[in-house]
Tab-separated table of C-alpha atoms in Angstrom:
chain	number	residue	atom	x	y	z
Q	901	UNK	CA	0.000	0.000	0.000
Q	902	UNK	CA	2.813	2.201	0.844
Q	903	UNK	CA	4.578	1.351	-2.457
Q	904	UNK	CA	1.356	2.274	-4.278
Q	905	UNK	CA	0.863	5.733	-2.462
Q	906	UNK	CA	4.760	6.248	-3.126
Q	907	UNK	CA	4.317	6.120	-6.840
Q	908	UNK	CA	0.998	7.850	-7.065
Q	909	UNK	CA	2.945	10.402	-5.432
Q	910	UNK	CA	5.576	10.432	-7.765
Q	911	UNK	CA	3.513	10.236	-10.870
Q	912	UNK	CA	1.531	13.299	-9.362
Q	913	UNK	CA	4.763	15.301	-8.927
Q	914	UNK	CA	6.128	13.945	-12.899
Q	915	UNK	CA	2.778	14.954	-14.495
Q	916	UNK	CA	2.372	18.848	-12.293
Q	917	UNK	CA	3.015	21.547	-14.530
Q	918	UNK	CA	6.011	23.455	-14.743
Q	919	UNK	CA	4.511	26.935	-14.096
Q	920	UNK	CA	3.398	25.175	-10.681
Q	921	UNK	CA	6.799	23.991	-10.069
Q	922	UNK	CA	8.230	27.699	-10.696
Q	923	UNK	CA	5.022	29.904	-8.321
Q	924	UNK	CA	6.180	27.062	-6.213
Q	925	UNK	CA	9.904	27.594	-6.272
Q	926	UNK	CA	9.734	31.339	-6.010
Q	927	UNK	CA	7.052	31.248	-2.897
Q	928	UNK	CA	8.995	28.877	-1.071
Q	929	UNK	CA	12.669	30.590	-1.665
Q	930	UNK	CA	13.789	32.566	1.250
Q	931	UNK	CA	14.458	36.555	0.427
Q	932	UNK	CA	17.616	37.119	-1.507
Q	933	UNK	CA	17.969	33.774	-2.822
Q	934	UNK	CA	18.566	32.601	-6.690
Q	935	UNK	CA	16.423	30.400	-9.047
Q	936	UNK	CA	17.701	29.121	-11.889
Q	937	UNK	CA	14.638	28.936	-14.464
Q	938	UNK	CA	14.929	26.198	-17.003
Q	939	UNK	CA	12.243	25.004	-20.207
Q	940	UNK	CA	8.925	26.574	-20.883
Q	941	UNK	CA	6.530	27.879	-18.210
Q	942	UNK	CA	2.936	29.038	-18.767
Q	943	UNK	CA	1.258	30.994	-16.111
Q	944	UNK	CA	1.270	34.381	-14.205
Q	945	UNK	CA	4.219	34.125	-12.275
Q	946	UNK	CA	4.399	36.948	-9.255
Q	947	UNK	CA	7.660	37.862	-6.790
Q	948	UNK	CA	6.835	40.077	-3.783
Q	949	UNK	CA	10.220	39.209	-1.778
Q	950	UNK	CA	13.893	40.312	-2.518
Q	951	UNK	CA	15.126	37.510	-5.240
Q	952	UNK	CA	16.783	36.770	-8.244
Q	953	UNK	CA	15.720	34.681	-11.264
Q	954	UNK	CA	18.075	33.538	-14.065
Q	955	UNK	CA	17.087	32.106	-16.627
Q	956	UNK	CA	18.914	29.169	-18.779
Q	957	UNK	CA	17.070	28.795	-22.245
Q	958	UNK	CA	14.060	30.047	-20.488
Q	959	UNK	CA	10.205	31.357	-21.612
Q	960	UNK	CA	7.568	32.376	-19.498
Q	961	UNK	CA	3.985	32.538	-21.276
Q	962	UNK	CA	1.138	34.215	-19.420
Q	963	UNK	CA	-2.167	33.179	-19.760
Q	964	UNK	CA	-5.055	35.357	-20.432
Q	965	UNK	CA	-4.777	39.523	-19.993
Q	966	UNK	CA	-2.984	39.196	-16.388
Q	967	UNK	CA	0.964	39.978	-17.078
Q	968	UNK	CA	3.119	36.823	-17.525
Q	969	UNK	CA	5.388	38.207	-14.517
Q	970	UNK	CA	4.667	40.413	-11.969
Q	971	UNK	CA	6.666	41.894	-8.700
Q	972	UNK	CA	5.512	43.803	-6.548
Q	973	UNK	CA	5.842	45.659	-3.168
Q	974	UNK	CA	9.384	44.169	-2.963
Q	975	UNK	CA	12.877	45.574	-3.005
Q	976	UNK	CA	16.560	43.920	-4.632
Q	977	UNK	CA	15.025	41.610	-7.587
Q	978	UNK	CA	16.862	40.655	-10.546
Q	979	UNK	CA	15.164	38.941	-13.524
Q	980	UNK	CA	17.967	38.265	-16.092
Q	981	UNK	CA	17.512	36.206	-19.364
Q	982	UNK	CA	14.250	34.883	-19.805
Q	983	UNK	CA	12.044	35.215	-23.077
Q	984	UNK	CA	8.540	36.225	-21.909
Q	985	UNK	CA	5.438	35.771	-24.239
Q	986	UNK	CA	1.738	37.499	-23.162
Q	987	UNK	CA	-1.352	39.420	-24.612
Q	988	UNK	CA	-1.071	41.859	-22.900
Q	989	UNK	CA	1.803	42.733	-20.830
Q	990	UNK	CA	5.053	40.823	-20.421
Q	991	UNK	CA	6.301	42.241	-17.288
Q	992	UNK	CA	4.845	44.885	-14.296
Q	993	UNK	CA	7.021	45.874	-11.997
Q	994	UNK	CA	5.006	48.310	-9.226
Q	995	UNK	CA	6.305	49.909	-5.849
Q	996	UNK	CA	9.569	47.932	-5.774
Q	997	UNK	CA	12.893	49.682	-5.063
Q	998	UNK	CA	16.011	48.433	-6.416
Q	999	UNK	CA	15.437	45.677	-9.660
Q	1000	UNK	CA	17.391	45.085	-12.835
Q	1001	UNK	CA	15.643	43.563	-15.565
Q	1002	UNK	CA	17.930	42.346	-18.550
Q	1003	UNK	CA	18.230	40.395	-21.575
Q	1004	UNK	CA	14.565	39.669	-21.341
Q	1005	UNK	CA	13.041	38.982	-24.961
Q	1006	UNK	CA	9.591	40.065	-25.292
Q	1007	UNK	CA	7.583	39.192	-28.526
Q	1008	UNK	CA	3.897	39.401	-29.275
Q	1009	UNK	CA	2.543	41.096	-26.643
Q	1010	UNK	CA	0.396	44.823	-26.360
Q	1011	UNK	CA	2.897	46.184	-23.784
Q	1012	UNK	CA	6.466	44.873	-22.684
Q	1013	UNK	CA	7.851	46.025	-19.708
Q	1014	UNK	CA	5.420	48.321	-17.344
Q	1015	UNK	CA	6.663	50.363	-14.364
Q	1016	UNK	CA	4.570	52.151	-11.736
Q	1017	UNK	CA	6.058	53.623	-8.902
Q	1018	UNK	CA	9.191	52.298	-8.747
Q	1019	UNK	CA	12.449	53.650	-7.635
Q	1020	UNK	CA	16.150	53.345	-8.217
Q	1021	UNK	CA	15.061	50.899	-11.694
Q	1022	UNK	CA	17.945	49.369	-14.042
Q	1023	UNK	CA	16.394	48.348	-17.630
Q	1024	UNK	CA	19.027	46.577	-20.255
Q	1025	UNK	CA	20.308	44.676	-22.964
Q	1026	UNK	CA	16.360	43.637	-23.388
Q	1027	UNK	CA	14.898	42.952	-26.621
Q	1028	UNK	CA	11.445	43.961	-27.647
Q	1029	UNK	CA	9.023	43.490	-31.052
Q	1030	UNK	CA	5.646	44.163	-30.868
Q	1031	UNK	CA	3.229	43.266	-34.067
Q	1032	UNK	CA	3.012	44.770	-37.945
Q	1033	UNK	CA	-0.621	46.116	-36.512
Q	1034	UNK	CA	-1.479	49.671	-36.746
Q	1035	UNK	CA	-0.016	52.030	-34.039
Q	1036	UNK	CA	-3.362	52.600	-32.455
Q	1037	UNK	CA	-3.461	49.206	-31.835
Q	1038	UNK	CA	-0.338	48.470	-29.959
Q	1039	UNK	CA	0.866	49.374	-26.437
Q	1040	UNK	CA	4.700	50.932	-25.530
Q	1041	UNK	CA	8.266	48.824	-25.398
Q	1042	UNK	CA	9.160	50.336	-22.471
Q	1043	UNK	CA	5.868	52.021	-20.202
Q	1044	UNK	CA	7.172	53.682	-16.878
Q	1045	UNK	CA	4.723	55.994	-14.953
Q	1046	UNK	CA	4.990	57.686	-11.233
Q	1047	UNK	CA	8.787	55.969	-11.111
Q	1048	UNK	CA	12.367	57.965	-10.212
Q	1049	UNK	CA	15.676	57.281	-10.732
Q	1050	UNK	CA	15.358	54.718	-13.975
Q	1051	UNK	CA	18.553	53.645	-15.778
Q	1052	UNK	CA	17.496	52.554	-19.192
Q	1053	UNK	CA	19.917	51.563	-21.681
Q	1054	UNK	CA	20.854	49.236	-24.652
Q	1055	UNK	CA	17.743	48.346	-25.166
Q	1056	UNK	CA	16.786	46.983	-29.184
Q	1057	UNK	CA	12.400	47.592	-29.837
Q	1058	UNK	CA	10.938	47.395	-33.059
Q	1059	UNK	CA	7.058	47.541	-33.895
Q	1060	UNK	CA	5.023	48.932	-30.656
Q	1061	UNK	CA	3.698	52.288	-30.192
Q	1062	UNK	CA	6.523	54.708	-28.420
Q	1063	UNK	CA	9.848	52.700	-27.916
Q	1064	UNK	CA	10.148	54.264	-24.641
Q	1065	UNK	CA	7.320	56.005	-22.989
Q	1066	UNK	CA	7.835	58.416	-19.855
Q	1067	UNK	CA	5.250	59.665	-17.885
Q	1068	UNK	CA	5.612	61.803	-14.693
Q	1069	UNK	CA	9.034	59.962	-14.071
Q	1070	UNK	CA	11.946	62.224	-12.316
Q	1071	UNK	CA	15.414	61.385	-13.034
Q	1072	UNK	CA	15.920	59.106	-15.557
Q	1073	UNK	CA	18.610	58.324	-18.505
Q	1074	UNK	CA	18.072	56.802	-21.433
Q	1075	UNK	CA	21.210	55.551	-22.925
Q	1076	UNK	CA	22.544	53.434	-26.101
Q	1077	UNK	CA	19.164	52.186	-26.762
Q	1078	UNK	CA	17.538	51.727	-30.725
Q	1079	UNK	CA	14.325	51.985	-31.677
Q	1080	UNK	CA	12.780	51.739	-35.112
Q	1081	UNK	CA	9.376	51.327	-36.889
Q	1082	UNK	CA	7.156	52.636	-34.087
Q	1083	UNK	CA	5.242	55.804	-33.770
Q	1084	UNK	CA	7.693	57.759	-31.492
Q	1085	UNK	CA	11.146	56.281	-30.505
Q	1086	UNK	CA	11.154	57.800	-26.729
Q	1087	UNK	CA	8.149	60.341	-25.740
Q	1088	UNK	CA	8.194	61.911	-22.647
Q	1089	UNK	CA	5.432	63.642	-20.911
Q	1090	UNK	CA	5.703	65.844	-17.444
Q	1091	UNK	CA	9.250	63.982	-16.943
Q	1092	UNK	CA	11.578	66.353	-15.325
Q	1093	UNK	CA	15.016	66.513	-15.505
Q	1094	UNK	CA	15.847	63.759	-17.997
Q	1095	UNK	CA	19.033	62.689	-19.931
Q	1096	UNK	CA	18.933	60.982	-23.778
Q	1097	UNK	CA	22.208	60.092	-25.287
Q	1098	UNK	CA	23.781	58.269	-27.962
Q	1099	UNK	CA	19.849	56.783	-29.006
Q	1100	UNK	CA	19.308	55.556	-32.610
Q	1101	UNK	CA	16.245	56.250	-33.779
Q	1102	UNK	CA	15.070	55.033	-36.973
Q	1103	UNK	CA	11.909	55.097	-39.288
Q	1104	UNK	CA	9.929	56.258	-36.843
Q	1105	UNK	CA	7.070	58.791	-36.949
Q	1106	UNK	CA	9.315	60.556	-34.326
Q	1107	UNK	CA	12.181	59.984	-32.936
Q	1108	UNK	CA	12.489	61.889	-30.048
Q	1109	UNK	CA	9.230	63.615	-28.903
Q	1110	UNK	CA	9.607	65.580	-25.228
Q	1111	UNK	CA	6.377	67.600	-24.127
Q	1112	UNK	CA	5.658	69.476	-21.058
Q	1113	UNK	CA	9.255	69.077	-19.590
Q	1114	UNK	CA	11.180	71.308	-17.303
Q	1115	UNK	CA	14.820	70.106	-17.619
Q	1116	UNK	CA	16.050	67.891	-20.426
Q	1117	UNK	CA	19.322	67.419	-22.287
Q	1118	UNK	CA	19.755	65.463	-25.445
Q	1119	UNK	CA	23.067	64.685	-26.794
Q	1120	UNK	CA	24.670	62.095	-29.066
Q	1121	UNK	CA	21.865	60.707	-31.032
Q	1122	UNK	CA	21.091	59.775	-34.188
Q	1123	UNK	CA	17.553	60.210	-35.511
Q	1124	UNK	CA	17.234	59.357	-39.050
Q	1125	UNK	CA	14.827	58.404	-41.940
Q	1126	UNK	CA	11.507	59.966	-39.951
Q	1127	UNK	CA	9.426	61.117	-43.697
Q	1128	UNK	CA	5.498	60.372	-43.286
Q	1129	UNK	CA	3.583	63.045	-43.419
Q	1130	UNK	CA	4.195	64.313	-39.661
Q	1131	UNK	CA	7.489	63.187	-39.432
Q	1132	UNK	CA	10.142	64.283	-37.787
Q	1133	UNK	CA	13.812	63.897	-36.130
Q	1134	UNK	CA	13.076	65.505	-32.718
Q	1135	UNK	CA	10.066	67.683	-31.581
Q	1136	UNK	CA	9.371	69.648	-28.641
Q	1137	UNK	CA	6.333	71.135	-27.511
Q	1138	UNK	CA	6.425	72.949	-24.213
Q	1139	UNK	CA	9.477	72.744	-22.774
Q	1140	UNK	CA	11.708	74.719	-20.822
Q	1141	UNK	CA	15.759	74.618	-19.950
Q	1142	UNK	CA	16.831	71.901	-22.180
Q	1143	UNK	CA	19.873	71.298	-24.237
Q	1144	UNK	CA	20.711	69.292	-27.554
Q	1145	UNK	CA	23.926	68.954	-28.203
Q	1146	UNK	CA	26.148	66.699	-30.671
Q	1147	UNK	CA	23.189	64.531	-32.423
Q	1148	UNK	CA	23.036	63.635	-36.091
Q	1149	UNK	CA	19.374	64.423	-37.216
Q	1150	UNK	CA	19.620	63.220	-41.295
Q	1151	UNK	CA	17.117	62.536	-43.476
Q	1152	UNK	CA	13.742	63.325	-41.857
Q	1153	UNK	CA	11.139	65.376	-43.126
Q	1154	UNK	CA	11.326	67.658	-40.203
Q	1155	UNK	CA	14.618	67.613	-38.556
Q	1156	UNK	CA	14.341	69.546	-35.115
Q	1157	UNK	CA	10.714	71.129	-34.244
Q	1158	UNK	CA	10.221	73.408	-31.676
Q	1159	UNK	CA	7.015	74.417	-30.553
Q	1160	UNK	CA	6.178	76.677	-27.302
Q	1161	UNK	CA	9.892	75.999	-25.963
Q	1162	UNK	CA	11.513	78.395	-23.241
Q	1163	UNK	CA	15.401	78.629	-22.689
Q	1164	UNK	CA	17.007	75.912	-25.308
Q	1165	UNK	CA	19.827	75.997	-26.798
Q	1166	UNK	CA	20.658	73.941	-29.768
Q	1167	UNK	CA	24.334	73.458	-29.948
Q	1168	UNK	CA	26.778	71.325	-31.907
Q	1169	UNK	CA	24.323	69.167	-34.212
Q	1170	UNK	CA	24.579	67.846	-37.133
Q	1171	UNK	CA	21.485	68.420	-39.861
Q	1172	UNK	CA	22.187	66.729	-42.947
Q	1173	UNK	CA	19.594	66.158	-45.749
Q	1174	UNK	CA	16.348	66.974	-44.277
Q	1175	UNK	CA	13.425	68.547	-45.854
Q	1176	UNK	CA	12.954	71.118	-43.311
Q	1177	UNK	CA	15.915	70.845	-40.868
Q	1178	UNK	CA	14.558	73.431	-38.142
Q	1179	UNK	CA	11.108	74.714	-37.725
Q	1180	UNK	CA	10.770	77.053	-34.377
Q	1181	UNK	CA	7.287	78.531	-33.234
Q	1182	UNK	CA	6.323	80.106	-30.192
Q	1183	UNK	CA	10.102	80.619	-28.605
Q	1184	UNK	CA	11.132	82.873	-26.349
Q	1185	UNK	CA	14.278	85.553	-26.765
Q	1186	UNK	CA	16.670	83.255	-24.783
Q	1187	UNK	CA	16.233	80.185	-27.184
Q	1188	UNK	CA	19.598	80.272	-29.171
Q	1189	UNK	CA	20.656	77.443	-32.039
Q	1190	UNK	CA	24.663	77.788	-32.247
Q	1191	UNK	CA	27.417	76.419	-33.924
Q	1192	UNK	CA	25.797	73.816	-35.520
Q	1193	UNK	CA	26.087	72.740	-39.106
Q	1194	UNK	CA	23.321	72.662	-41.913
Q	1195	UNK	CA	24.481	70.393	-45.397
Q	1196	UNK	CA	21.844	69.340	-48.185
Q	1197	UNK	CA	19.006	70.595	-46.245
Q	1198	UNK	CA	15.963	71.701	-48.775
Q	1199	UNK	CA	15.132	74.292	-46.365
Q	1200	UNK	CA	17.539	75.272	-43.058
Q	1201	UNK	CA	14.922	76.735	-40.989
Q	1202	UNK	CA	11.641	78.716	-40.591
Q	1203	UNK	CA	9.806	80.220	-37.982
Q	1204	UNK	CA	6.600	82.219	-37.060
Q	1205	UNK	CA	7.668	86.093	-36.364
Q	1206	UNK	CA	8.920	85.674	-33.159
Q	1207	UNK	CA	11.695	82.925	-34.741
Q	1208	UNK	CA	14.747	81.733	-32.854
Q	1209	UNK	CA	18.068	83.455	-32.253
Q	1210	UNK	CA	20.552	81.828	-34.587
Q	1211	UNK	CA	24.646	82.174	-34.591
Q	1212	UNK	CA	27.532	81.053	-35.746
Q	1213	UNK	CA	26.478	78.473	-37.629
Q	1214	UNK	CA	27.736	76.646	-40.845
Q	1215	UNK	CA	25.470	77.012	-43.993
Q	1216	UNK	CA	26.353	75.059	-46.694
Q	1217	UNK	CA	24.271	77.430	-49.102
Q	1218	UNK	CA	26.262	80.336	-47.588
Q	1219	UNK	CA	27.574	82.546	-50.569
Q	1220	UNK	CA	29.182	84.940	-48.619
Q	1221	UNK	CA	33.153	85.203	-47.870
Q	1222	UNK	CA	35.537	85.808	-45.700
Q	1223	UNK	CA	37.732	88.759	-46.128
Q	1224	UNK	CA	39.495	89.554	-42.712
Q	1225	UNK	CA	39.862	85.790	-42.091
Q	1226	UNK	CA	38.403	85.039	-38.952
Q	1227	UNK	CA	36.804	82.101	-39.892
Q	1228	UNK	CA	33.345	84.132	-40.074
Q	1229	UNK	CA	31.296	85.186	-43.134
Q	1230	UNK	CA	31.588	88.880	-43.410
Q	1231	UNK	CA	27.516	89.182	-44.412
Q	1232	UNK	CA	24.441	87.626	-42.543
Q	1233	UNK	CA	22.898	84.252	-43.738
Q	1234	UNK	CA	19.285	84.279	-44.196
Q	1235	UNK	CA	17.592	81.103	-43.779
Q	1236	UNK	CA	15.203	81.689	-45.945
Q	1237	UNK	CA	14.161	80.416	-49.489
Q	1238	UNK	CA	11.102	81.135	-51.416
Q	1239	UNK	CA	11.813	77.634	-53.534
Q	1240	UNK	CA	12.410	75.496	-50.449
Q	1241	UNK	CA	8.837	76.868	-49.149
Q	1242	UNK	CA	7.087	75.704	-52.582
Q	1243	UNK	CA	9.525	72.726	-52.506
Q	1244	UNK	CA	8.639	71.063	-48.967
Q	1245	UNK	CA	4.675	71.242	-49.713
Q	1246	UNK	CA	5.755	69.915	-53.525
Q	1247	UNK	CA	8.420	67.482	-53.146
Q	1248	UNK	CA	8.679	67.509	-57.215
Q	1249	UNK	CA	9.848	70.373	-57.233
Q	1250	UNK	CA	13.079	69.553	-56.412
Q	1251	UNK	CA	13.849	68.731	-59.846
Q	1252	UNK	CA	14.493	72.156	-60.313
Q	1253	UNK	CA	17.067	72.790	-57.674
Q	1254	UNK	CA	20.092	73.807	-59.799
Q	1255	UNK	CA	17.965	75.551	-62.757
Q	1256	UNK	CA	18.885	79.083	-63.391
Q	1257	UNK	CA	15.690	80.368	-62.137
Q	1258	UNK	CA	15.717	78.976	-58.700
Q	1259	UNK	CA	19.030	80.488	-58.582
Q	1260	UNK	CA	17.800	84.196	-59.614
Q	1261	UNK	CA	14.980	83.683	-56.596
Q	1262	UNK	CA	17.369	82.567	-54.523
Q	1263	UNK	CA	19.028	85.894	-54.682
Q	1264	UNK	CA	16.235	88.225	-54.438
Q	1265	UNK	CA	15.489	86.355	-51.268
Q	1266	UNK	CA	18.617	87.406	-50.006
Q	1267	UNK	CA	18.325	90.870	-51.318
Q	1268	UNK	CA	14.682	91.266	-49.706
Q	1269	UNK	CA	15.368	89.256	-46.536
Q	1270	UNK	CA	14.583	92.466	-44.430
Q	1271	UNK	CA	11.240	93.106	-45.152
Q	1272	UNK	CA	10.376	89.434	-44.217
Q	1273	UNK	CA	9.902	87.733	-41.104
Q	1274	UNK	CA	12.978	85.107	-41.472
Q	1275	UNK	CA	15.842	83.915	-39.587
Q	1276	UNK	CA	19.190	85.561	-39.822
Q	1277	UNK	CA	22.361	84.620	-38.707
Q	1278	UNK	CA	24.638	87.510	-38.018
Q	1279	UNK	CA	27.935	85.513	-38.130
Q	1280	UNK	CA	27.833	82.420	-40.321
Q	1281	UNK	CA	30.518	80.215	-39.622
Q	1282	UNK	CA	32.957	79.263	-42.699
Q	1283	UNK	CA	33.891	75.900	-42.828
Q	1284	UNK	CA	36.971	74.980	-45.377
Q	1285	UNK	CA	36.549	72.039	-47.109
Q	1286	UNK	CA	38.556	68.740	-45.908
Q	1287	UNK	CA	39.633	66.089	-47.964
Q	1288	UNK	CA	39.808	62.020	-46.751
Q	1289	UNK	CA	42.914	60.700	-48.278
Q	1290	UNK	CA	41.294	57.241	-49.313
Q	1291	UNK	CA	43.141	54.035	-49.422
Q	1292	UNK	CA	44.117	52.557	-52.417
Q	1293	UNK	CA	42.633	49.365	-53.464
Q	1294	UNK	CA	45.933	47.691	-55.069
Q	1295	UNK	CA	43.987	44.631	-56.518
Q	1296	UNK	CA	41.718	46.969	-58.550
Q	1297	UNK	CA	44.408	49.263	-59.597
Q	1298	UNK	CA	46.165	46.452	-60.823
Q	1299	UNK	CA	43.438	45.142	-62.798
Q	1300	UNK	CA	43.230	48.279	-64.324
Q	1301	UNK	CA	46.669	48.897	-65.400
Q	1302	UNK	CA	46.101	45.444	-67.180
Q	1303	UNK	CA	42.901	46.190	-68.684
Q	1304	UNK	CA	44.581	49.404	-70.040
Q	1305	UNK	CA	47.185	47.735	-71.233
Q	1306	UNK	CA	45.128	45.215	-72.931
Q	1307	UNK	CA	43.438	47.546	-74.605
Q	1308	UNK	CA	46.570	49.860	-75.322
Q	1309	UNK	CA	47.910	46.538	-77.186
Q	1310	UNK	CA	44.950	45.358	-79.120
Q	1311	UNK	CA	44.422	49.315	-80.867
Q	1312	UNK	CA	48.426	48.745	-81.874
Q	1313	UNK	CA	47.735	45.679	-83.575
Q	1314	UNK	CA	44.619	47.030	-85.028
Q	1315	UNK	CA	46.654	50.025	-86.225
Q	1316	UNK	CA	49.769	47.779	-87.618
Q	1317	UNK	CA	47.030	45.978	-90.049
């Protein structure tokens, strides 16, 4: 009889699903210890105690709309390496203190990793794709609300609605992180204070979009290839005391937007090929956008009347010279062009770019630049041209001389007959 109970027992145990096994494991683990989480697990797994969970070719797959992990009212928890699959969300983390959550993979779900009032929060090296569905119909990468004190960095999310959405969090960074094919790549909202460098943004709507925000500096990003219809690089609506500094905003249909903005100052970025590389409304006399440079832009900037302070910066449309050699141009730049109006709302038009006539308007811009409300810059910065000396490619040089050769030999024959 005892025999019989014993292997009823054990067959009980073999045949008890894993996700039991793991609730199990975690309930019964005293605070601060380690589990080591192997296979496939299926349920709504929840931590409310100090502990650490490492995964080993791991996946945890919630069931119905409840989160596939939760913790919780807890302090000092690590969840490192685990693939998590859910409807809805993949992972909350609320009122907890102290976590790092990394090299999570999070597919197919509305919403990947949620925060709510949570403190002193390390997010990295996680990778997150949401679904080809619409934007209205997706949730965020990244969601953190109420929370202070977030580290998030090197983080890869593709497909959701905003990479990285921040709302009412103080203190955070956001670090070395990519985000393409979403609506906005990072989008805060009443989040003082905040730091965003060296981001990639890519074929977003937006790439960076920062609204109602007292304290914010931006430097080191890239934010490229943002061309629907309200595209754009970076945008800022409402904000006050921020800085962007050293990022590469290329290609976009809007390149920097500033709308409503108090006290920024736009220094040491890169616009290359945009359609409209700077559009400023609304900005306040101590707004200044300095020593940066402006190449292959259709249009550098425009503005409403009361515009944006520009100086210093390099134009490459600038026409005017040097003569006392300070590295200045001795006239103003106007960043204006009558063309690069009608060529933004007509994007055909830019067949007509080098044509004579574009040219002549060109100049009678400049020439009536101070009856118009436009941008000038007082002191354009000249910029000589540098050269890369390029390596040479000795295989195809020496296919070439023989080619030449070839041919140099066949025409002498030709001509001896």
């Amino acid at each position: 009889m005892k025999r019989l109970i014993l292997s009823v027992g054990m067959w009980l145990a073999f045949m008890m699903p894993a996700s039991a096994n793991l609730q199990q494991q975690i309930d019964e683990a005293k605070a601060g210890a380690t589990i080591e989480v192997t296979g496939e697990h299926t349920g709504n797994f929840v931590i409310t105690k100090p502990l650490t969970l490492i995964g080993k070719d791991a996946t945890l797959r919630g069931e119905g709309m409840k989160p596939a992990l939760t913790i919780e009212q807890t302090h000092d928890v690590v969840v490192d390496g685990i693939s998590v699959t859910a409807q809805q969300r993949a992972i909350v983390v609320k009122d907890v203190q102290d976590a790092v959550i990394k090299n999570i993979t999070a597919t197919g779900m509305l919403i990947g990793i949620q925060l709510h009032r949570a403190t002193t929060i390390e997010l990295a090296h996680n990778t997150i794709e949401g679904t080809d569905a619409h934007y209205a119909k997706k949730g965020n990468g990244l969601a953190l609300f109420q929370s202070e004190n977030l580290h998030v960095h090197d983080n890869a999310i593709t497909k959701v609605q905003d990479g990285i959405y921040i709302e009412e969090v103080k203190g955070i960074t956001v670090k070395d992180n990519t985000v393409t094919h979403s609506r906005y790549g990072t989008h805060f909202m009443y989040s003082d204070d905040g730091v965003v460098e060296n981001n990639t943004y890519e074929h977003n709507v937006t790439g960076l979009m920062v609204m109602m925000v007292d304290g914010f500096i931006g430097r080191g990003n890239h934010t490229r290839y943002h061309n629907d219809m309200n595209g754009s690089g970076i945008l800022f609506y409402d904000v006050k005391n921020a800085r962007l500094e050293g990022n590469e905003i290329t290609e976009n249909r809007l390149g920097l937007v500033l709308q409503k903005c108090d006290t920024v100052r736009v220094e040491g970025n890169q616009f290359v090929v945009n359609q409209t590389a700077l559009e400023a409304t609304r900005i306040d006399d101590t707004s200044l956008v300095m020593a940066n440079t402006f190449t292959g832009n259709i249009l550098t900037a425009r503005s409403d009347k009361q515009g944006i302070a520009l100086h210093a910066n390099y134009y490459d449309d600038y026409t005017g010279i040097d003569a006392d050699g300070d590295g200045y141009g001795d006239t103003p730049y106007t960043a204006y062009s009558s063309f690069g109006q009608w060529m933004v709302r007509q994007p055909a038009y830019q067949y007509f770019v080098a044509s004579p006539s574009v040219e002549l308007l060109t100049k009678l811009d400049n020439q009536t630049a101070v009856a118009q409300d436009v941008l000038v810059d007082e002191r354009p910065k000249l910029v000589a041209a540098t050269f890369t000396k390029e390596a040479v490619n000795y295989k195809q040089t020496t296919l070439g001389g023989l080619l030449f050769l070839g041919t140099v030999l066949l025409w002498r024959r030709g001509v001896k007959r």
